[in-house]
PDB file of C-alpha atoms in Angstrom:
ATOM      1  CA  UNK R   1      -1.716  15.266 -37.213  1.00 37.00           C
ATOM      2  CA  UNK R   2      -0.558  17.035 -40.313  1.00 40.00           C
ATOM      3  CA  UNK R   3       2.516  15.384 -41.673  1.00 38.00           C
ATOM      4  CA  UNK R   4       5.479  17.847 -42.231  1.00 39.00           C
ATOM      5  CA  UNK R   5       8.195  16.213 -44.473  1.00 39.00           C
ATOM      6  CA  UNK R   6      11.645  17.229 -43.118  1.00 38.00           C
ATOM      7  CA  UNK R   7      13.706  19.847 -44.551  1.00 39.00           C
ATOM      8  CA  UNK R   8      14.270  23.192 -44.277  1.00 37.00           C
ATOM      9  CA  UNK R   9      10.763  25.487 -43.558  1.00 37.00           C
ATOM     10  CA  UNK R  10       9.810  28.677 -45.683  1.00 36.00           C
ATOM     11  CA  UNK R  11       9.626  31.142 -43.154  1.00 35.00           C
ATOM     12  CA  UNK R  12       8.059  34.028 -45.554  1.00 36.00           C
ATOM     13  CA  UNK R  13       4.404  32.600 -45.008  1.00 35.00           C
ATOM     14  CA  UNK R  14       1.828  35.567 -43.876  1.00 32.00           C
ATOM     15  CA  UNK R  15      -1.862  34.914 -41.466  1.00 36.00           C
ATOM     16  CA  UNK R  16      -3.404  37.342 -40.114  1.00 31.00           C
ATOM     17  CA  UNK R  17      -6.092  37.306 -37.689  1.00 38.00           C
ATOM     18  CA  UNK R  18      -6.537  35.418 -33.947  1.00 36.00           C
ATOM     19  CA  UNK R  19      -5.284  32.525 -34.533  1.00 40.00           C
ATOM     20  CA  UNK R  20      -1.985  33.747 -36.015  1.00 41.00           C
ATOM     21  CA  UNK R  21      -0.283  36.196 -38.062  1.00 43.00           C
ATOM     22  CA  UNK R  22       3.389  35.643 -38.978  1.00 44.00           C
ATOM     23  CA  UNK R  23       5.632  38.664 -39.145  1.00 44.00           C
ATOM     24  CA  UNK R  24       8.878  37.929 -41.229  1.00 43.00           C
ATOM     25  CA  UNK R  25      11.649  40.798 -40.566  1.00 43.00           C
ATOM     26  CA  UNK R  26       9.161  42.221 -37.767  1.00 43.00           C
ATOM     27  CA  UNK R  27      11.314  45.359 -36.527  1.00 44.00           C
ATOM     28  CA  UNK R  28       8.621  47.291 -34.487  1.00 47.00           C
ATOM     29  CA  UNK R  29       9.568  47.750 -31.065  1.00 50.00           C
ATOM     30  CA  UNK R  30       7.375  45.548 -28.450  1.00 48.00           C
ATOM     31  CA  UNK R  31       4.874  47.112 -26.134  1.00 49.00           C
ATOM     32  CA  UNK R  32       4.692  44.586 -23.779  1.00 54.00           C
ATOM     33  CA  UNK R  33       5.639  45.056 -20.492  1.00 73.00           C
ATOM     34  CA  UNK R  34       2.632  43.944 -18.503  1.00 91.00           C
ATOM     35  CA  UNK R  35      -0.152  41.916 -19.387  1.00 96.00           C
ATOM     36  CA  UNK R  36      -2.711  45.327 -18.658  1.00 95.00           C
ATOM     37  CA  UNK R  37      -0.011  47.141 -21.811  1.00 95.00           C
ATOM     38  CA  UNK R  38      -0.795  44.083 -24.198  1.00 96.00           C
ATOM     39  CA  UNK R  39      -4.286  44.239 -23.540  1.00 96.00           C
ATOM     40  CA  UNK R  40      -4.190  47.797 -24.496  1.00 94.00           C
ATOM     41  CA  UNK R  41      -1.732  47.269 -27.655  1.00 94.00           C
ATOM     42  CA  UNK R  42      -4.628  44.758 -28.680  1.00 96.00           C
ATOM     43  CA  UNK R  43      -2.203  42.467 -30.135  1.00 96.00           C
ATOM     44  CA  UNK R  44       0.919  40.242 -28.811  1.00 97.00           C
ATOM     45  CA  UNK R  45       3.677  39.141 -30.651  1.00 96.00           C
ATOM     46  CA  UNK R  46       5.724  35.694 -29.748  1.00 97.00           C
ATOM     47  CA  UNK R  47       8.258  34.180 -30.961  1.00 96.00           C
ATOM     48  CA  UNK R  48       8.023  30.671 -32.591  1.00 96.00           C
ATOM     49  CA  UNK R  49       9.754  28.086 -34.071  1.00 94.00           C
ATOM     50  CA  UNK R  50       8.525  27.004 -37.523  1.00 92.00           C
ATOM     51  CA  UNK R  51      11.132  23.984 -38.533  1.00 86.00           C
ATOM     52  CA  UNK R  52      10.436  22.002 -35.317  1.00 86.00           C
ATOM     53  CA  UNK R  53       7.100  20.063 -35.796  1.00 86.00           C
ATOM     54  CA  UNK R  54       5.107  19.129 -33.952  1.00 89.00           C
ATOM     55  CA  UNK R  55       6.042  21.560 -31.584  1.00 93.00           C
ATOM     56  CA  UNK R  56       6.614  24.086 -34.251  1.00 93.00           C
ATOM     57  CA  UNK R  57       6.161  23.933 -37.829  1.00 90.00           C
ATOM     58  CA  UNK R  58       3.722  25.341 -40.778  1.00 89.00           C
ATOM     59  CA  UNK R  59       0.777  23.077 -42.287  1.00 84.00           C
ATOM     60  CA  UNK R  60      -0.001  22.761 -46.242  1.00 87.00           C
ATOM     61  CA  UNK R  61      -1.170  26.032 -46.527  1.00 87.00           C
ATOM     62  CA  UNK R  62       1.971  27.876 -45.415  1.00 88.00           C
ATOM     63  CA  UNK R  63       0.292  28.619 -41.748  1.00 84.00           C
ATOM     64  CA  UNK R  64       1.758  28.153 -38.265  1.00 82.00           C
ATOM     65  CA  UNK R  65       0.421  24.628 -36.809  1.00 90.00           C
ATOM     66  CA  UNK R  66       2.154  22.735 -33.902  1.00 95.00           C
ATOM     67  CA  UNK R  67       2.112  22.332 -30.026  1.00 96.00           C
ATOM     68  CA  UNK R  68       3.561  25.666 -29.617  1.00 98.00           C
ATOM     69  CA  UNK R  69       1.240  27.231 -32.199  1.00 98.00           C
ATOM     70  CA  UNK R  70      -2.222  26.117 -30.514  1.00 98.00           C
ATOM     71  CA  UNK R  71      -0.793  27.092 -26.585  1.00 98.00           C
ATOM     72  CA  UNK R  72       0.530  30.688 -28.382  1.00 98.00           C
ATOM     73  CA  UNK R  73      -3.595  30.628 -29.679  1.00 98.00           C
ATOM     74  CA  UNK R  74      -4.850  29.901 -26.553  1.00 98.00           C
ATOM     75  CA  UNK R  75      -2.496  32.460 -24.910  1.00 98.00           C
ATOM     76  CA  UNK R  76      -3.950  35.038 -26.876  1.00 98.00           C
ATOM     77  CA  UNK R  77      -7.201  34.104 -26.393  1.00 98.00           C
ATOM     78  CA  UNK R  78      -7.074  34.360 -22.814  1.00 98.00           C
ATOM     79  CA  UNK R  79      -5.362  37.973 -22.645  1.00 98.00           C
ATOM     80  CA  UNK R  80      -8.139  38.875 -25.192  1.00 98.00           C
ATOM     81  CA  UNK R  81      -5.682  40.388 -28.129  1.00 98.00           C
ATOM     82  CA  UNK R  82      -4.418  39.328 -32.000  1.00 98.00           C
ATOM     83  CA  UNK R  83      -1.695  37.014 -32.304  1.00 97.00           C
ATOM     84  CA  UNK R  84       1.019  37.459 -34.261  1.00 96.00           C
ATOM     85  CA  UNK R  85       3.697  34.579 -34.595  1.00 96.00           C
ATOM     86  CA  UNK R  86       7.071  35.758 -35.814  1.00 95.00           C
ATOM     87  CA  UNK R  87       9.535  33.262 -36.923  1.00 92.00           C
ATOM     88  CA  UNK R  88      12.555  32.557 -35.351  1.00 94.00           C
ATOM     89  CA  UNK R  89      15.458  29.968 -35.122  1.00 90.00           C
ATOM     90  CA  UNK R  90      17.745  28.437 -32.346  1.00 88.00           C
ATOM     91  CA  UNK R  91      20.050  30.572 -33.032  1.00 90.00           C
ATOM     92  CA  UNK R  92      18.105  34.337 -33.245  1.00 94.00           C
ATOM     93  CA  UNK R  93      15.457  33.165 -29.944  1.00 95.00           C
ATOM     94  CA  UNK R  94      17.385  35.403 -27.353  1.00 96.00           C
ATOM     95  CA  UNK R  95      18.025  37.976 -29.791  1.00 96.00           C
ATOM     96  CA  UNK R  96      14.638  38.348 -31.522  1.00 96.00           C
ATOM     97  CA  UNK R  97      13.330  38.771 -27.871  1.00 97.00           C
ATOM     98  CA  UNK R  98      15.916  41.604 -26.099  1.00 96.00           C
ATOM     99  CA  UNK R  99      15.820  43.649 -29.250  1.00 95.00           C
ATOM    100  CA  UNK R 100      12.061  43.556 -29.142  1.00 94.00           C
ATOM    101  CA  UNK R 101      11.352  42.348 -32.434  1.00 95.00           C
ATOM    102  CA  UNK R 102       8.903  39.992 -30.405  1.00 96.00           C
ATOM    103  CA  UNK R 103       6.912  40.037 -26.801  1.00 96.00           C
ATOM    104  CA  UNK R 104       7.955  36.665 -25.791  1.00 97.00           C
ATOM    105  CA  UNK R 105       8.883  33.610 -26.701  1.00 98.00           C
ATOM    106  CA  UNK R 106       6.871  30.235 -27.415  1.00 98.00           C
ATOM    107  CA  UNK R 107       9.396  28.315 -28.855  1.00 97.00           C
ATOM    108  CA  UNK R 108      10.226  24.810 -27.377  1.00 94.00           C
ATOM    109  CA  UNK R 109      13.168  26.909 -25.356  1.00 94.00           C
ATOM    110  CA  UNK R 110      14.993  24.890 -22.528  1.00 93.00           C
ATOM    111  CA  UNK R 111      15.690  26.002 -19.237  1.00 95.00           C
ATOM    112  CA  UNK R 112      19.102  26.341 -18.548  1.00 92.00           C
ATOM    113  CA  UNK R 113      21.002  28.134 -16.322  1.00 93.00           C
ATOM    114  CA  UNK R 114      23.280  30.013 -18.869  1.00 92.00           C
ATOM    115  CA  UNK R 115      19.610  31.072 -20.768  1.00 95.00           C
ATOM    116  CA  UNK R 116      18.510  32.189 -17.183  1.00 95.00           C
ATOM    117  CA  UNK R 117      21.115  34.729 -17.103  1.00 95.00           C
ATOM    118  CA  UNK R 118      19.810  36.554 -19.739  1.00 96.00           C
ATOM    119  CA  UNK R 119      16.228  36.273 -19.623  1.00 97.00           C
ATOM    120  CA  UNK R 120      13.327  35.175 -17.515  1.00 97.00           C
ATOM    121  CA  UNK R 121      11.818  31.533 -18.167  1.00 98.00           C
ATOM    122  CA  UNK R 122       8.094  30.358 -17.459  1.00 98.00           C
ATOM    123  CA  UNK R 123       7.139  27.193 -15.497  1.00 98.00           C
ATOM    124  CA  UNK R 124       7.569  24.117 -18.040  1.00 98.00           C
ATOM    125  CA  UNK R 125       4.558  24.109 -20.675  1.00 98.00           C
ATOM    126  CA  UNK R 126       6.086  20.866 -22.500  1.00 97.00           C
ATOM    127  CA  UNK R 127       9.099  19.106 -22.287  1.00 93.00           C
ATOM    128  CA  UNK R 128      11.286  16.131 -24.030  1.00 88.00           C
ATOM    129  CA  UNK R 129      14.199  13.805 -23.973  1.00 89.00           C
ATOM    130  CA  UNK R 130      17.071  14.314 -26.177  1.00 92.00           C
ATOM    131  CA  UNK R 131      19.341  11.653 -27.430  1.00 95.00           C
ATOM    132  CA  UNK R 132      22.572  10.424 -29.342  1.00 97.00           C
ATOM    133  CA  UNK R 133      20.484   8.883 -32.130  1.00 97.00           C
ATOM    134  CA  UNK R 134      22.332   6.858 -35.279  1.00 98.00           C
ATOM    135  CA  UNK R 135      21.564   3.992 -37.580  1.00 97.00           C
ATOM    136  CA  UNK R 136      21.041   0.651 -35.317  1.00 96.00           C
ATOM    137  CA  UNK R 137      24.282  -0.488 -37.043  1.00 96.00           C
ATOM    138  CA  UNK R 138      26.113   2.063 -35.918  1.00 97.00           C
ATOM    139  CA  UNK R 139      28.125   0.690 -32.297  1.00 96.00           C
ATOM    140  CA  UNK R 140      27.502   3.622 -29.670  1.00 97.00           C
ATOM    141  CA  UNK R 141      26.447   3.022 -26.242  1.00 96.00           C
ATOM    142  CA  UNK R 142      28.052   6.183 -24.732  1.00 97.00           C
ATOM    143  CA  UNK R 143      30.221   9.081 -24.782  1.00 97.00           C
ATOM    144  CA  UNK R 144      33.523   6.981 -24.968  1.00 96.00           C
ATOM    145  CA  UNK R 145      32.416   5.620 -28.473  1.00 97.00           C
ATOM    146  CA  UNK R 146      31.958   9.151 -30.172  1.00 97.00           C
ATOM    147  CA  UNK R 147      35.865   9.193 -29.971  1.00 96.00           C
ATOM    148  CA  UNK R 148      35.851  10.609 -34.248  1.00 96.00           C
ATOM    149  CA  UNK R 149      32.555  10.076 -35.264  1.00 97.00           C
ATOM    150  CA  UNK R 150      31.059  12.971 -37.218  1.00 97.00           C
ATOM    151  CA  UNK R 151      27.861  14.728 -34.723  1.00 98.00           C
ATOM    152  CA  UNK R 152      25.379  16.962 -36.305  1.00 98.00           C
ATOM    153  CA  UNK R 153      23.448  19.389 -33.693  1.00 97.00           C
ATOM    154  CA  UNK R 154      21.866  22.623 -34.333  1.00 94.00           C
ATOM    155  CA  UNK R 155      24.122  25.503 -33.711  1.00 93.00           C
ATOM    156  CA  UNK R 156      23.054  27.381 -30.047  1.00 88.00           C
ATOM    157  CA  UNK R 157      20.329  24.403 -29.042  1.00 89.00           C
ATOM    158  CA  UNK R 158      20.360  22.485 -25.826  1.00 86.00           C
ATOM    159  CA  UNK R 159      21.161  19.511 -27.192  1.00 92.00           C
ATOM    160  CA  UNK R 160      24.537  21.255 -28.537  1.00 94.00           C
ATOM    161  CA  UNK R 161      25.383  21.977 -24.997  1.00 92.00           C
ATOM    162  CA  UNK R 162      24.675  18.804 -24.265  1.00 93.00           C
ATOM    163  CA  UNK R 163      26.685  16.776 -26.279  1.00 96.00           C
ATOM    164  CA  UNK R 164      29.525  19.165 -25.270  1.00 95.00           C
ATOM    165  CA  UNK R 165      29.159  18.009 -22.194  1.00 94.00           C
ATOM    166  CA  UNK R 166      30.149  14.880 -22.356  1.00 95.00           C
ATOM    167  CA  UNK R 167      32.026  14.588 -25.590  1.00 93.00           C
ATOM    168  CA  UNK R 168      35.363  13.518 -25.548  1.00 94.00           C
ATOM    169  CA  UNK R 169      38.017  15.927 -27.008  1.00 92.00           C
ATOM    170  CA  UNK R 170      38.295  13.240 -30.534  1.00 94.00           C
ATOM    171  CA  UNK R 171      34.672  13.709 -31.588  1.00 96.00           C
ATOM    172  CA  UNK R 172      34.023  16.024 -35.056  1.00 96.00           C
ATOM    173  CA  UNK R 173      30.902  18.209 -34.073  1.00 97.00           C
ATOM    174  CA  UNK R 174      29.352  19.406 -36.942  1.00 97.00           C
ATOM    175  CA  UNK R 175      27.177  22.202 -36.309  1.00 97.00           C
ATOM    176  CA  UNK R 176      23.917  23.229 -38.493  1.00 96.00           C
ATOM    177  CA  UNK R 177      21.724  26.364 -38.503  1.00 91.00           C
ATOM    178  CA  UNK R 178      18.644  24.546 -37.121  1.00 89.00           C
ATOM    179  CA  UNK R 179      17.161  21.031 -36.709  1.00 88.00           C
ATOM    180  CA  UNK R 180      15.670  20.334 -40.009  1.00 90.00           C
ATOM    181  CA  UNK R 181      19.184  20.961 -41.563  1.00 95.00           C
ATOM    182  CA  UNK R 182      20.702  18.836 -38.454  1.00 96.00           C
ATOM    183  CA  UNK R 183      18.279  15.470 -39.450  1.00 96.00           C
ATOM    184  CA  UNK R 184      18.815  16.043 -42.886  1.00 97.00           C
ATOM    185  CA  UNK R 185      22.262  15.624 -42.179  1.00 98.00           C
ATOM    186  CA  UNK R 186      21.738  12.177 -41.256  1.00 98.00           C
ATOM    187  CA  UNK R 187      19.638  11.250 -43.639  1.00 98.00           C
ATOM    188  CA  UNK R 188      22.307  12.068 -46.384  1.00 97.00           C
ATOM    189  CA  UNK R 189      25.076  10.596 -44.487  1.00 97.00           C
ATOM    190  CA  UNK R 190      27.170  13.708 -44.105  1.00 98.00           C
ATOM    191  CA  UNK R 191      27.311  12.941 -40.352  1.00 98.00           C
ATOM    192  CA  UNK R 192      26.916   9.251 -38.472  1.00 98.00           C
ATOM    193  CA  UNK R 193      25.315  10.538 -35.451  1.00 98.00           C
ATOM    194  CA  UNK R 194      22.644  13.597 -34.464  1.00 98.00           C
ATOM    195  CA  UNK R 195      22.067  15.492 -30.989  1.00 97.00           C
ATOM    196  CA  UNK R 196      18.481  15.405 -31.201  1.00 95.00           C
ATOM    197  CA  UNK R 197      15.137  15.172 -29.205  1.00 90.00           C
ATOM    198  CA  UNK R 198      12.500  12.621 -29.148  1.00 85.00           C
ATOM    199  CA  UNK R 199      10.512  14.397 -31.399  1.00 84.00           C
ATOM    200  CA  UNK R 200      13.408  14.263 -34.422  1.00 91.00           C
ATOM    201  CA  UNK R 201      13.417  10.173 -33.384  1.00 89.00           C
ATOM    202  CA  UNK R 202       9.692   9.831 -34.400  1.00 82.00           C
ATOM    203  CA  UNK R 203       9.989  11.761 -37.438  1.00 86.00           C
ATOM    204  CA  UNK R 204      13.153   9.723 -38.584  1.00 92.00           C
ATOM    205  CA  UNK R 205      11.397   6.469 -37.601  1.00 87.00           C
ATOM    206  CA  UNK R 206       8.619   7.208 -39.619  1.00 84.00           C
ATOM    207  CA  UNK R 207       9.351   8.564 -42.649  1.00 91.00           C
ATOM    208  CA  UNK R 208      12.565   7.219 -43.071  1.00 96.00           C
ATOM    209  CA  UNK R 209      12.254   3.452 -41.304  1.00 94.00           C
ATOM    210  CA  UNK R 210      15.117   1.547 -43.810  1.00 96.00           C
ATOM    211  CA  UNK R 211      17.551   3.998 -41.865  1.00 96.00           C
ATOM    212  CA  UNK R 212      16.920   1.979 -38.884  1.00 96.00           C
ATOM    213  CA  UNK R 213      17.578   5.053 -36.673  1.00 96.00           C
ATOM    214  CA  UNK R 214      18.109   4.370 -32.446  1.00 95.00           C
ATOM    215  CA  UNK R 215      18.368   6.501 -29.534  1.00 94.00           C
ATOM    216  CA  UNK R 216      21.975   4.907 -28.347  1.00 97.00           C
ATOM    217  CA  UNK R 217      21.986   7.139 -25.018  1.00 96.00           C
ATOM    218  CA  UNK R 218      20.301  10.000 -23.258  1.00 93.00           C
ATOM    219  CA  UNK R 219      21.923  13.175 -23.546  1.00 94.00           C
ATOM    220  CA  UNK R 220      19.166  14.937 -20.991  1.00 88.00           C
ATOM    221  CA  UNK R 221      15.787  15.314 -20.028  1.00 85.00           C
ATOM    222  CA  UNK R 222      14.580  19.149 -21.607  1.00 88.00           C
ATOM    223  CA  UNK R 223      12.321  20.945 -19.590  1.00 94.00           C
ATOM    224  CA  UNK R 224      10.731  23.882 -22.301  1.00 96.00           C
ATOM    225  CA  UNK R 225       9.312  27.195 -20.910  1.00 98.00           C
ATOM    226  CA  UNK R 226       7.995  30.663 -22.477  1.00 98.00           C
ATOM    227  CA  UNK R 227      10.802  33.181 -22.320  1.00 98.00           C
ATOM    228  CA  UNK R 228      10.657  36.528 -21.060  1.00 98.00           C
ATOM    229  CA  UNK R 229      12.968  39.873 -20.775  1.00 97.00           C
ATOM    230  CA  UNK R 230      13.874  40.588 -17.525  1.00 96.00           C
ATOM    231  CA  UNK R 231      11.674  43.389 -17.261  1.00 95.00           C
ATOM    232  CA  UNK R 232       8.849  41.679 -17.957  1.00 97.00           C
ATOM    233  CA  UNK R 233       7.768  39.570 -14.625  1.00 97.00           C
ATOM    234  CA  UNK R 234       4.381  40.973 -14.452  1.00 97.00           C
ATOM    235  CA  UNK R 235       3.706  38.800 -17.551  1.00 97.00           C
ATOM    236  CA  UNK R 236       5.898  35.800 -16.861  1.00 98.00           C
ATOM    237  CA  UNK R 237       3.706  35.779 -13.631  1.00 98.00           C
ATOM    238  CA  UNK R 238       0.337  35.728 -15.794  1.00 98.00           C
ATOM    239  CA  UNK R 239       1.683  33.194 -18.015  1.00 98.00           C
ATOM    240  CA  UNK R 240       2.553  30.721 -14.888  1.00 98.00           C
ATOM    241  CA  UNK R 241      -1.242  31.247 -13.826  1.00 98.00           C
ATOM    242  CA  UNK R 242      -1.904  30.594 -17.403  1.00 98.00           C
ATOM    243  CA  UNK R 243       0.217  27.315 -17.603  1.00 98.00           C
ATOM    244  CA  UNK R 244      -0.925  26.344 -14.408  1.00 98.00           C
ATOM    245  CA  UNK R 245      -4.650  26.862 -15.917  1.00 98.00           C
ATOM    246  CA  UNK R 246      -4.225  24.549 -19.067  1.00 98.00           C
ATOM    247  CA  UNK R 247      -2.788  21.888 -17.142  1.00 98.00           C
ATOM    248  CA  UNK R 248      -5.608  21.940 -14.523  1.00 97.00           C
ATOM    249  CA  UNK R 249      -8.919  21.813 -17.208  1.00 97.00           C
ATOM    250  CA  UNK R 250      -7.341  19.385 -19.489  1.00 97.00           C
ATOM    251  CA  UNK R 251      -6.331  21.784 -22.098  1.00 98.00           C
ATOM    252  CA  UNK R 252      -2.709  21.259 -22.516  1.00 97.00           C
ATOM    253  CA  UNK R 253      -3.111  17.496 -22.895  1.00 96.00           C
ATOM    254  CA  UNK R 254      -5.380  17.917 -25.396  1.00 97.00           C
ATOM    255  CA  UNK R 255      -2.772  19.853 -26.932  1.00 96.00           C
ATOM    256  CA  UNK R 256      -0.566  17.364 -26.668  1.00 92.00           C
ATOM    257  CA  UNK R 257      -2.656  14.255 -27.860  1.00 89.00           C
ATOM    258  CA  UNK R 258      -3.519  16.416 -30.854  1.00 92.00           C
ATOM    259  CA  UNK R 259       0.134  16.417 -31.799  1.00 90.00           C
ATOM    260  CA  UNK R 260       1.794  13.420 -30.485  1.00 85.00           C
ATOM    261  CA  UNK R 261      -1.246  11.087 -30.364  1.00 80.00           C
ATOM    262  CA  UNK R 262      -0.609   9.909 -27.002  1.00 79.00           C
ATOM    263  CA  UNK R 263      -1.442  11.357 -23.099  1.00 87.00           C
ATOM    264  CA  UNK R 264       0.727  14.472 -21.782  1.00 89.00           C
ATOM    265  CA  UNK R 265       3.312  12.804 -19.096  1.00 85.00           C
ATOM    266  CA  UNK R 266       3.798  15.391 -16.052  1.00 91.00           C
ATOM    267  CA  UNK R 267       5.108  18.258 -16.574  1.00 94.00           C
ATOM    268  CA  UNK R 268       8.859  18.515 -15.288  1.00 91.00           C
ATOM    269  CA  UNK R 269       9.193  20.763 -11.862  1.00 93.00           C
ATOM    270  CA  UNK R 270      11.002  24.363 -12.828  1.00 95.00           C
ATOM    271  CA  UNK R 271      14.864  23.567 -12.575  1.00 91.00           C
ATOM    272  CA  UNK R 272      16.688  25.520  -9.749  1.00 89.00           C
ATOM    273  CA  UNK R 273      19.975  26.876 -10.332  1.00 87.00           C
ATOM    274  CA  UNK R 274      22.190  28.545  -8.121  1.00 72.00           C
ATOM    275  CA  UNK R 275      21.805  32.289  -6.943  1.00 59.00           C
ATOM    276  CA  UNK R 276      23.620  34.973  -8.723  1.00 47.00           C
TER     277      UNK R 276
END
């Protein structure tokens, strides 16, 4: 696995060719509609995250690498077209995608209701657990005991929602523009406590192991899917078959064990939500 210190990424990096091309400031307007349309554009573009390793970061030499990187590759592959991964943050996702500054979305995005309303999701590709996580020495054990302790989350994420959920009205939520920013708030003490997935945790417990950081409780379990506009079933549609396809001969685990070093658990079932 290529190690990716935390901090903020550099999102002006440029490949072209199959395997990925990133776009910064891409403005054209996206011919997808249908899977048929992208084969005859020759190219897709999808939006990815790039300060999220493993799922999505960028390697040594300034190039896309992660979970979501390699399934965008494969996705690609399989339609027969160029890749080209645009950059995009927590924040910008939804609006990247309905103002067609990308085809679709790759980018560890959970399925929520409230996202449903605005665009369509895929079946779960990958999914995680996020967490209250502080320094062992800090005395959590649920939502009663973040009564004015400082909480860093990244601005618009799931894990924002989350901790909204349940926080009581004394907490300080501090809110950062994406998750690198969020863990280094921890790191530097400007908050006692993150909102943060499983992924952060083994990053923090590895490159920063004196800081003795804990998941204290489980905010939720995150179910991630490829995002769509709503006009674009026809594609969310192949995608599922696509999903379903990786899963089936192996390929997303390998995925998986290429990035996290251990054996994909089942994927999640697609969360239902109410009609209307």
């Amino acid at each position: 696995m290529t190690a990716y210190p935390i901090g903020r990424r550099a999102l002006g990096a440029l490949a072209i060719g199959a395997s990925a091309a990133m776009l910064p400031g891409l403005t054209r307007p996206a011919a997808a509609a249908t899977p048929d349309e992208i084969k005859k554009a020759g190219k897709i573009s999808i939006g990815i995250l790039t300060d999220y390793p493993p799922f999505g970061g960028i390697d040594e030499n300034q190039k896309p690498a992660g979970y979501d990187a390699d399934v965008s590759a494969l996705l690609a592959k399989a339609l027969g077209v160029q890749l080209q991964l645009v950059p995009v943050t927590g924040p910008n996702r939804i609006p990247f995608l309905l103002t067609n500054k990308v085809d679709m979305l790759v980018a560890t995005f959970g399925i929520t209701e409230e996202r449903s309303k605005q665009v369509l999701f895929s079946n779960p590709y990958s999914a995680f657990t996020t967490y209250i996580l502080a320094p062992k020495s800090t005395k959590i054990s649920g939502p009663d005991d973040l009564k004015g302790v400082r909480v860093g989350v990244a601005r618009a994420s799931t894990q924002d929602s989350a901790v909204m959920a349940v926080a009581p009205k004394e907490i300080r939520i501090m809110r950062f523009d994406d998750d690198a920013t969020t863990t280094q708030s921890i790191i530097s003490g400007q908050v006692q406590a993150i909102g943060a997935s499983s992924t952060v945790l083994a990053q923090l417990t590895t490159n920063y192991p004196k800081l003795e950081i804990e998941p204290k409780f489980t905010l939720r379990a995150q179910a991630n899917g490829m995002a769509f506009r709503k006009q674009d079933a026809a594609l969310r549609d192949w995608c599922n078959s696509f999903i379903a396809e990786l899963v089936q001969n192996g390929e997303l685990d390998r995925i998986h064990q290429r990035w996290f070093k251990t054996p994909m658990e089942p994927l999640p079932p697609m969360p239902a939500f109410a009609a209307g």
